[in-house]
mmCIF file of C-alpha atoms and ligand atoms in Angstrom:
data_model
loop_
_atom_site.group_PDB
_atom_site.id
_atom_site.type_symbol
_atom_site.label_atom_id
_atom_site.label_comp_id
_atom_site.label_asym_id
_atom_site.label_seq_id
_atom_site.Cartn_x
_atom_site.Cartn_y
_atom_site.Cartn_z
ATOM 1 C CA UNK A 30 -93.924 -46.911 18.562
ATOM 2 C CA UNK A 31 -93.318 -44.822 15.488
ATOM 3 C CA UNK A 32 -91.449 -42.280 17.577
ATOM 4 C CA UNK A 33 -89.124 -44.950 18.965
ATOM 5 C CA UNK A 34 -88.279 -46.088 15.437
ATOM 6 C CA UNK A 35 -87.590 -42.566 14.292
ATOM 7 C CA UNK A 36 -85.291 -41.974 17.241
ATOM 8 C CA UNK A 37 -82.851 -44.568 15.890
ATOM 9 C CA UNK A 38 -80.426 -42.841 13.518
ATOM 10 C CA UNK A 39 -80.874 -44.325 10.072
ATOM 11 C CA UNK A 40 -77.866 -45.291 7.988
ATOM 12 C CA UNK A 41 -78.533 -44.224 4.475
ATOM 13 C CA UNK A 42 -75.008 -43.075 3.612
ATOM 14 C CA UNK A 43 -72.167 -45.365 2.493
ATOM 15 C CA UNK A 44 -69.707 -42.684 3.603
ATOM 16 C CA UNK A 45 -70.598 -40.040 6.140
ATOM 17 C CA UNK A 46 -68.242 -37.236 7.115
ATOM 18 C CA UNK A 47 -69.528 -34.998 9.887
ATOM 19 C CA UNK A 48 -67.650 -31.839 10.819
ATOM 20 C CA UNK A 49 -64.302 -33.269 9.733
ATOM 21 C CA UNK A 50 -61.263 -31.034 10.249
ATOM 22 C CA UNK A 51 -57.618 -31.852 9.751
ATOM 23 C CA UNK A 52 -54.751 -29.853 11.177
ATOM 24 C CA UNK A 53 -51.139 -30.609 10.261
ATOM 25 C CA UNK A 54 -48.434 -29.526 12.693
ATOM 26 C CA UNK A 55 -48.819 -27.419 15.824
ATOM 27 C CA UNK A 56 -48.362 -23.850 17.060
ATOM 28 C CA UNK A 57 -47.276 -21.200 14.555
ATOM 29 C CA UNK A 58 -46.494 -23.811 11.911
ATOM 30 C CA UNK A 59 -49.944 -25.395 12.118
ATOM 31 C CA UNK A 60 -51.864 -25.730 8.876
ATOM 32 C CA UNK A 61 -55.604 -26.247 8.768
ATOM 33 C CA UNK A 62 -55.975 -28.454 5.704
ATOM 34 C CA UNK A 63 -59.680 -29.258 6.091
ATOM 35 C CA UNK A 64 -62.256 -27.248 7.996
ATOM 36 C CA UNK A 65 -65.514 -28.855 9.185
ATOM 37 C CA UNK A 66 -66.216 -30.854 6.067
ATOM 38 C CA UNK A 67 -69.555 -32.643 6.136
ATOM 39 C CA UNK A 68 -70.488 -34.926 3.288
ATOM 40 C CA UNK A 69 -72.771 -37.913 2.782
ATOM 41 C CA UNK A 70 -72.201 -40.288 -0.095
ATOM 42 C CA UNK A 71 -75.133 -42.602 -0.853
ATOM 43 C CA UNK A 72 -74.592 -46.317 -1.490
ATOM 44 C CA UNK A 73 -73.781 -46.780 -5.162
ATOM 45 C CA UNK A 74 -73.247 -43.088 -5.724
ATOM 46 C CA UNK A 75 -70.362 -41.713 -7.822
ATOM 47 C CA UNK A 76 -69.174 -38.482 -6.221
ATOM 48 C CA UNK A 77 -66.401 -36.350 -7.682
ATOM 49 C CA UNK A 78 -64.443 -34.091 -5.332
ATOM 50 C CA UNK A 79 -63.117 -31.117 -7.190
ATOM 51 C CA UNK A 80 -60.752 -28.430 -6.023
ATOM 52 C CA UNK A 81 -57.555 -26.542 -6.741
ATOM 53 C CA UNK A 82 -54.240 -28.213 -6.059
ATOM 54 C CA UNK A 83 -53.394 -28.130 -2.344
ATOM 55 C CA UNK A 84 -56.993 -27.692 -1.171
ATOM 56 C CA UNK A 85 -57.023 -30.925 0.818
ATOM 57 C CA UNK A 86 -58.486 -33.476 -1.605
ATOM 58 C CA UNK A 87 -55.865 -36.152 -0.926
ATOM 59 C CA UNK A 88 -56.041 -35.405 2.789
ATOM 60 C CA UNK A 89 -59.762 -36.057 2.708
ATOM 61 C CA UNK A 90 -59.330 -39.394 0.912
ATOM 62 C CA UNK A 91 -56.585 -40.415 3.335
ATOM 63 C CA UNK A 92 -58.936 -39.731 6.226
ATOM 64 C CA UNK A 93 -61.717 -41.790 4.654
ATOM 65 C CA UNK A 94 -59.199 -44.593 4.030
ATOM 66 C CA UNK A 95 -58.195 -44.385 7.708
ATOM 67 C CA UNK A 96 -54.569 -43.709 6.733
ATOM 68 C CA UNK A 97 -54.769 -40.537 8.859
ATOM 69 C CA UNK A 98 -56.941 -39.558 11.795
ATOM 70 C CA UNK A 99 -59.134 -36.432 11.729
ATOM 71 C CA UNK A 100 -58.332 -33.636 14.197
ATOM 72 C CA UNK A 101 -62.058 -33.158 14.753
ATOM 73 C CA UNK A 102 -65.303 -34.687 13.523
ATOM 74 C CA UNK A 103 -66.273 -38.221 12.614
ATOM 75 C CA UNK A 104 -66.091 -40.475 9.574
ATOM 76 C CA UNK A 105 -68.469 -43.396 9.288
ATOM 77 C CA UNK A 106 -68.213 -46.088 6.633
ATOM 78 C CA UNK A 107 -70.763 -48.382 8.207
ATOM 79 C CA UNK A 108 -68.548 -51.450 7.786
ATOM 80 C CA UNK A 109 -67.882 -50.925 4.085
ATOM 81 C CA UNK A 110 -64.572 -52.068 2.683
ATOM 82 C CA UNK A 111 -62.269 -49.464 1.218
ATOM 83 C CA UNK A 112 -60.173 -49.767 -1.943
ATOM 84 C CA UNK A 113 -57.708 -47.098 -3.040
ATOM 85 C CA UNK A 114 -56.261 -46.062 -6.364
ATOM 86 C CA UNK A 115 -53.730 -43.276 -6.958
ATOM 87 C CA UNK A 116 -52.240 -41.384 -9.882
ATOM 88 C CA UNK A 117 -49.149 -43.612 -9.782
ATOM 89 C CA UNK A 118 -49.956 -47.275 -10.343
ATOM 90 C CA UNK A 119 -47.223 -48.330 -7.819
ATOM 91 C CA UNK A 120 -46.946 -51.887 -9.107
ATOM 92 C CA UNK A 121 -44.019 -54.121 -8.183
ATOM 93 C CA UNK A 122 -41.770 -53.926 -11.276
ATOM 94 C CA UNK A 123 -40.187 -57.336 -10.791
ATOM 95 C CA UNK A 124 -43.555 -59.110 -10.646
ATOM 96 C CA UNK A 125 -45.684 -59.760 -13.677
ATOM 97 C CA UNK A 126 -49.290 -58.578 -13.822
ATOM 98 C CA UNK A 127 -50.729 -61.793 -12.426
ATOM 99 C CA UNK A 128 -48.212 -61.883 -9.576
ATOM 100 C CA UNK A 129 -48.982 -58.273 -8.664
ATOM 101 C CA UNK A 130 -52.649 -59.196 -8.343
ATOM 102 C CA UNK A 131 -51.923 -62.445 -6.518
ATOM 103 C CA UNK A 132 -49.940 -60.514 -3.945
ATOM 104 C CA UNK A 133 -52.893 -58.218 -3.303
ATOM 105 C CA UNK A 134 -55.172 -61.254 -3.005
ATOM 106 C CA UNK A 135 -52.733 -62.849 -0.568
ATOM 107 C CA UNK A 136 -52.906 -59.728 1.574
ATOM 108 C CA UNK A 137 -56.709 -60.043 1.472
ATOM 109 C CA UNK A 138 -56.331 -63.532 2.896
ATOM 110 C CA UNK A 139 -57.379 -65.391 -0.256
ATOM 111 C CA UNK A 140 -55.987 -68.946 -0.025
ATOM 112 C CA UNK A 141 -53.099 -69.759 -2.386
ATOM 113 C CA UNK A 142 -55.112 -72.273 -4.394
ATOM 114 C CA UNK A 143 -57.715 -69.713 -5.372
ATOM 115 C CA UNK A 144 -55.503 -66.734 -6.138
ATOM 116 C CA UNK A 145 -54.660 -67.581 -9.767
ATOM 117 C CA UNK A 146 -58.304 -67.900 -10.812
ATOM 118 C CA UNK A 147 -59.268 -64.762 -8.931
ATOM 119 C CA UNK A 148 -56.431 -62.805 -10.546
ATOM 120 C CA UNK A 149 -57.573 -63.994 -13.986
ATOM 121 C CA UNK A 150 -61.136 -62.857 -13.272
ATOM 122 C CA UNK A 151 -59.942 -59.432 -12.173
ATOM 123 C CA UNK A 152 -57.748 -59.053 -15.262
ATOM 124 C CA UNK A 153 -60.664 -59.994 -17.493
ATOM 125 C CA UNK A 154 -62.820 -57.393 -15.804
ATOM 126 C CA UNK A 155 -60.348 -54.662 -16.834
ATOM 127 C CA UNK A 156 -59.925 -56.247 -20.297
ATOM 128 C CA UNK A 157 -56.287 -57.204 -19.760
ATOM 129 C CA UNK A 158 -56.621 -60.967 -19.917
ATOM 130 C CA UNK A 159 -53.978 -61.201 -22.665
ATOM 131 C CA UNK A 160 -51.333 -59.392 -20.622
ATOM 132 C CA UNK A 161 -51.212 -61.611 -17.544
ATOM 133 C CA UNK A 162 -47.550 -62.553 -18.022
ATOM 134 C CA UNK A 163 -46.239 -59.064 -18.786
ATOM 135 C CA UNK A 164 -44.260 -56.999 -16.354
ATOM 136 C CA UNK A 165 -45.309 -53.391 -15.661
ATOM 137 C CA UNK A 166 -42.602 -51.836 -17.894
ATOM 138 C CA UNK A 167 -43.968 -53.813 -20.846
ATOM 139 C CA UNK A 168 -47.348 -52.099 -20.523
ATOM 140 C CA UNK A 169 -48.584 -48.658 -21.577
ATOM 141 C CA UNK A 170 -49.521 -46.084 -18.935
ATOM 142 C CA UNK A 171 -53.207 -46.790 -19.470
ATOM 143 C CA UNK A 172 -52.692 -50.533 -19.102
ATOM 144 C CA UNK A 173 -50.727 -50.017 -15.908
ATOM 145 C CA UNK A 174 -53.625 -48.007 -14.492
ATOM 146 C CA UNK A 175 -55.978 -50.838 -15.459
ATOM 147 C CA UNK A 176 -53.793 -53.214 -13.466
ATOM 148 C CA UNK A 177 -53.831 -50.740 -10.562
ATOM 149 C CA UNK A 178 -57.618 -50.699 -10.778
ATOM 150 C CA UNK A 179 -57.741 -54.509 -10.806
ATOM 151 C CA UNK A 180 -55.459 -54.542 -7.773
ATOM 152 C CA UNK A 181 -57.707 -52.063 -5.949
ATOM 153 C CA UNK A 182 -60.647 -54.349 -6.744
ATOM 154 C CA UNK A 183 -58.615 -57.343 -5.487
ATOM 155 C CA UNK A 184 -58.646 -55.772 -2.043
ATOM 156 C CA UNK A 185 -62.429 -55.941 -2.091
ATOM 157 C CA UNK A 186 -62.668 -59.653 -2.939
ATOM 158 C CA UNK A 187 -64.764 -61.365 -0.310
ATOM 159 C CA UNK A 188 -64.041 -65.090 -0.091
ATOM 160 C CA UNK A 189 -66.710 -65.639 2.536
ATOM 161 C CA UNK A 190 -69.331 -64.282 0.170
ATOM 162 C CA UNK A 191 -70.446 -61.805 2.810
ATOM 163 C CA UNK A 192 -70.816 -59.153 0.153
ATOM 164 C CA UNK A 193 -69.707 -56.182 2.200
ATOM 165 C CA UNK A 194 -70.245 -52.997 0.221
ATOM 166 C CA UNK A 195 -67.176 -51.398 -1.269
ATOM 167 C CA UNK A 196 -66.132 -47.794 -1.341
ATOM 168 C CA UNK A 197 -63.576 -47.117 -4.072
ATOM 169 C CA UNK A 198 -61.414 -44.063 -3.383
ATOM 170 C CA UNK A 199 -59.633 -42.692 -6.437
ATOM 171 C CA UNK A 200 -57.074 -39.897 -6.169
ATOM 172 C CA UNK A 201 -56.548 -38.303 -9.597
ATOM 173 C CA UNK A 202 -56.140 -41.795 -11.064
ATOM 174 C CA UNK A 203 -56.069 -40.688 -14.703
ATOM 175 C CA UNK A 204 -54.180 -37.421 -14.243
ATOM 176 C CA UNK A 205 -51.008 -38.659 -15.906
ATOM 177 C CA UNK A 206 -52.656 -40.223 -18.970
ATOM 178 C CA UNK A 207 -53.133 -38.799 -22.451
ATOM 179 C CA UNK A 208 -56.657 -37.650 -23.272
ATOM 180 C CA UNK A 209 -57.643 -40.608 -25.457
ATOM 181 C CA UNK A 210 -56.502 -43.221 -22.939
ATOM 182 C CA UNK A 211 -58.219 -41.291 -20.203
ATOM 183 C CA UNK A 212 -61.505 -41.254 -22.132
ATOM 184 C CA UNK A 213 -61.325 -45.039 -22.527
ATOM 185 C CA UNK A 214 -60.683 -45.474 -18.824
ATOM 186 C CA UNK A 215 -63.643 -43.234 -18.024
ATOM 187 C CA UNK A 216 -65.816 -45.708 -19.923
ATOM 188 C CA UNK A 217 -64.175 -48.618 -18.080
ATOM 189 C CA UNK A 218 -64.543 -47.202 -14.603
ATOM 190 C CA UNK A 219 -68.159 -46.336 -15.282
ATOM 191 C CA UNK A 220 -68.841 -49.915 -16.406
ATOM 192 C CA UNK A 221 -67.060 -51.451 -13.416
ATOM 193 C CA UNK A 222 -68.784 -49.067 -11.010
ATOM 194 C CA UNK A 223 -72.162 -50.186 -12.354
ATOM 195 C CA UNK A 224 -71.392 -53.894 -12.604
ATOM 196 C CA UNK A 225 -70.050 -54.080 -9.076
ATOM 197 C CA UNK A 226 -72.390 -51.636 -7.425
ATOM 198 C CA UNK A 227 -69.470 -49.656 -6.029
ATOM 199 C CA UNK A 228 -69.655 -46.403 -4.155
ATOM 200 C CA UNK A 229 -66.991 -44.119 -5.627
ATOM 201 C CA UNK A 230 -65.288 -41.043 -4.232
ATOM 202 C CA UNK A 231 -63.216 -39.683 -7.107
ATOM 203 C CA UNK A 232 -60.780 -36.792 -6.644
ATOM 204 C CA UNK A 233 -59.792 -34.606 -9.551
ATOM 205 C CA UNK A 234 -58.824 -31.062 -10.420
ATOM 206 C CA UNK A 235 -60.217 -31.565 -13.932
ATOM 207 C CA UNK A 236 -63.695 -30.032 -14.077
ATOM 208 C CA UNK A 237 -64.818 -31.818 -17.238
ATOM 209 C CA UNK A 238 -63.656 -35.145 -15.906
ATOM 210 C CA UNK A 239 -65.718 -34.540 -12.755
ATOM 211 C CA UNK A 240 -68.816 -33.757 -14.842
ATOM 212 C CA UNK A 241 -68.188 -36.713 -17.201
ATOM 213 C CA UNK A 242 -68.141 -39.170 -14.295
ATOM 214 C CA UNK A 243 -70.013 -37.865 -11.287
ATOM 215 C CA UNK A 244 -73.600 -38.217 -10.136
ATOM 216 C CA UNK A 245 -72.630 -35.188 -8.107
ATOM 217 C CA UNK A 246 -69.651 -32.831 -8.105
ATOM 218 C CA UNK A 247 -68.556 -31.470 -4.728
ATOM 219 C CA UNK A 248 -66.467 -28.329 -4.977
ATOM 220 C CA UNK A 249 -63.870 -27.688 -2.270
ATOM 221 C CA UNK A 250 -62.333 -24.330 -1.438
ATOM 222 C CA UNK A 251 -58.660 -23.872 -0.649
ATOM 223 C CA UNK A 252 -56.899 -23.086 2.612
ATOM 224 C CA UNK A 253 -58.677 -24.398 4.430
ATOM 225 C CA UNK A 254 -60.595 -26.976 2.426
ATOM 226 C CA UNK A 255 -64.321 -26.544 2.845
ATOM 227 C CA UNK A 256 -67.304 -27.704 0.840
ATOM 228 C CA UNK A 257 -68.256 -24.617 -1.169
ATOM 229 C CA UNK A 258 -71.005 -25.962 -3.345
ATOM 230 C CA UNK A 259 -72.435 -29.192 -4.718
ATOM 231 C CA UNK A 260 -73.549 -29.677 -8.289
ATOM 232 C CA UNK A 261 -75.864 -32.571 -9.219
ATOM 233 C CA UNK A 262 -75.099 -33.875 -12.704
ATOM 234 C CA UNK A 263 -78.440 -34.710 -14.335
ATOM 235 C CA UNK A 264 -77.170 -35.822 -17.761
ATOM 236 C CA UNK A 265 -77.740 -39.392 -18.902
ATOM 237 C CA UNK A 266 -74.853 -41.849 -19.072
ATOM 238 C CA UNK A 267 -72.611 -42.595 -20.737
ATOM 239 C CA UNK A 268 -71.613 -38.979 -21.296
ATOM 240 C CA UNK A 269 -68.984 -37.680 -23.627
ATOM 241 C CA UNK A 270 -66.400 -35.443 -22.058
ATOM 242 C CA UNK A 271 -66.531 -33.191 -25.141
ATOM 243 C CA UNK A 272 -70.334 -32.955 -25.335
ATOM 244 C CA UNK A 273 -71.981 -29.517 -25.167
ATOM 245 C CA UNK A 274 -73.949 -30.512 -22.026
ATOM 246 C CA UNK A 275 -70.783 -31.474 -20.164
ATOM 247 C CA UNK A 276 -69.046 -28.317 -21.378
ATOM 248 C CA UNK A 277 -71.881 -26.071 -20.209
ATOM 249 C CA UNK A 278 -72.022 -27.420 -16.676
ATOM 250 C CA UNK A 279 -68.211 -27.576 -16.502
ATOM 251 C CA UNK A 280 -68.046 -23.895 -17.476
ATOM 252 C CA UNK A 281 -70.330 -22.816 -14.657
ATOM 253 C CA UNK A 282 -68.426 -24.951 -12.136
ATOM 254 C CA UNK A 283 -65.160 -23.480 -13.432
ATOM 255 C CA UNK A 284 -66.515 -19.965 -12.838
ATOM 256 C CA UNK A 285 -67.323 -20.887 -9.256
ATOM 257 C CA UNK A 286 -63.892 -22.486 -8.819
ATOM 258 C CA UNK A 287 -62.159 -19.371 -10.184
ATOM 259 C CA UNK A 288 -64.079 -17.252 -7.731
ATOM 260 C CA UNK A 289 -62.793 -19.444 -4.891
ATOM 261 C CA UNK A 290 -59.205 -19.465 -6.109
ATOM 262 C CA UNK A 291 -59.373 -15.690 -6.629
ATOM 263 C CA UNK A 292 -60.615 -15.192 -3.090
ATOM 264 C CA UNK A 293 -57.415 -16.763 -1.794
ATOM 265 C CA UNK A 294 -55.040 -15.133 -4.235
ATOM 266 C CA UNK A 295 -53.642 -18.483 -5.315
HETATM 267 N N1 ADP B 6 -48.530 -34.907 6.047
HETATM 268 C C1 ADP B 6 -48.631 -33.580 5.900
HETATM 269 N N2 ADP B 6 -47.980 -32.737 6.718
HETATM 270 C C2 ADP B 6 -48.097 -31.396 6.593
HETATM 271 N N3 ADP B 6 -48.857 -30.787 5.651
HETATM 272 C C3 ADP B 6 -49.544 -31.581 4.807
HETATM 273 C C4 ADP B 6 -49.459 -33.015 4.882
HETATM 274 N N4 ADP B 6 -50.240 -33.530 3.894
HETATM 275 C C5 ADP B 6 -50.777 -32.470 3.245
HETATM 276 N N5 ADP B 6 -50.355 -31.309 3.787
HETATM 277 C C6 ADP B 6 -50.778 -29.955 3.368
HETATM 278 O O1 ADP B 6 -52.202 -29.913 3.412
HETATM 279 C C7 ADP B 6 -52.713 -29.185 2.303
HETATM 280 C C8 ADP B 6 -53.607 -30.074 1.492
HETATM 281 O O2 ADP B 6 -52.826 -31.048 0.829
HETATM 282 P P1 ADP B 6 -53.444 -32.184 -0.114
HETATM 283 O O3 ADP B 6 -54.526 -32.877 0.623
HETATM 284 O O4 ADP B 6 -52.320 -33.015 -0.607
HETATM 285 O O5 ADP B 6 -54.069 -31.309 -1.296
HETATM 286 P P2 ADP B 6 -54.600 -31.763 -2.742
HETATM 287 O O6 ADP B 6 -54.645 -33.240 -2.783
HETATM 288 O O7 ADP B 6 -55.938 -31.111 -2.870
HETATM 289 O O8 ADP B 6 -53.647 -31.190 -3.745
HETATM 290 C C9 ADP B 6 -51.499 -28.679 1.521
HETATM 291 O O9 ADP B 6 -51.220 -27.369 1.944
HETATM 292 C C10 ADP B 6 -50.393 -29.634 1.938
HETATM 293 O O10 ADP B 6 -49.140 -29.027 1.865
HETATM 294 MG MG1 MG B 7 -53.720 -34.584 -4.055
#
């Protein structure tokens, strides 16, 4: 009896990549962007993917988001819903903040009559309730990224109350912001991650940012992208990006990253 139970593969990961490779192009022009990447992300875990520019971080997120198909290997999300956020907020400039969110809710199939209230809730959750009527150009860069975050969360709204788990994929979302705004958004994303029980896969090339946010930092090598090493981050939250503990771990990860970059002469 026990044996039969054990024979059934258990699903403990929210995201499971097994032997995932991605090749772009064919023949002599072929480029192996990712090589046999295996990675499990636990439900509710905050994992930061760190690597040099061009090492395949965005490719990996695109595969998890099902925007591209892997050349080999499997990706299993176990029915979780995926939300995406990029460096560029990509809001519609002619729509105000509320209308941008309502459009996302419409695409999620939220009935017209409920969209306004849902949009207001989402804006409150990113502390932008007072800016509902503004258009994107009237907002600061940090505020625009808050709207982009609210829109990503809009795609996870479940009107049926089924409560499907959500995997939030973030591709260098704060890379274009000044340091102070970025620090504030680190606090915000940490709060929202906790409140909503999200599973987060966060891509960055900023080592300190990865250590500030992650439960675990996964270091990727370049050309092709492979998992080189994983670093658990044991410090209590909330952490300060400029704390000595963050700096110490970031320094040792940076050494490892340099070694990798050096190996490839990049
Ligand atoms: N659609 C594509 N076609 C061809 N090559 C691509 C494509 N997307 C990415 N690449 C290449 O794959 C590698 C990894 O790119 P990317 O995932 O964007 O890296 P990162 O996000 O880590 O900077 C790079 O060499 C890039 O030029
Ligand atoms: Mg990228």
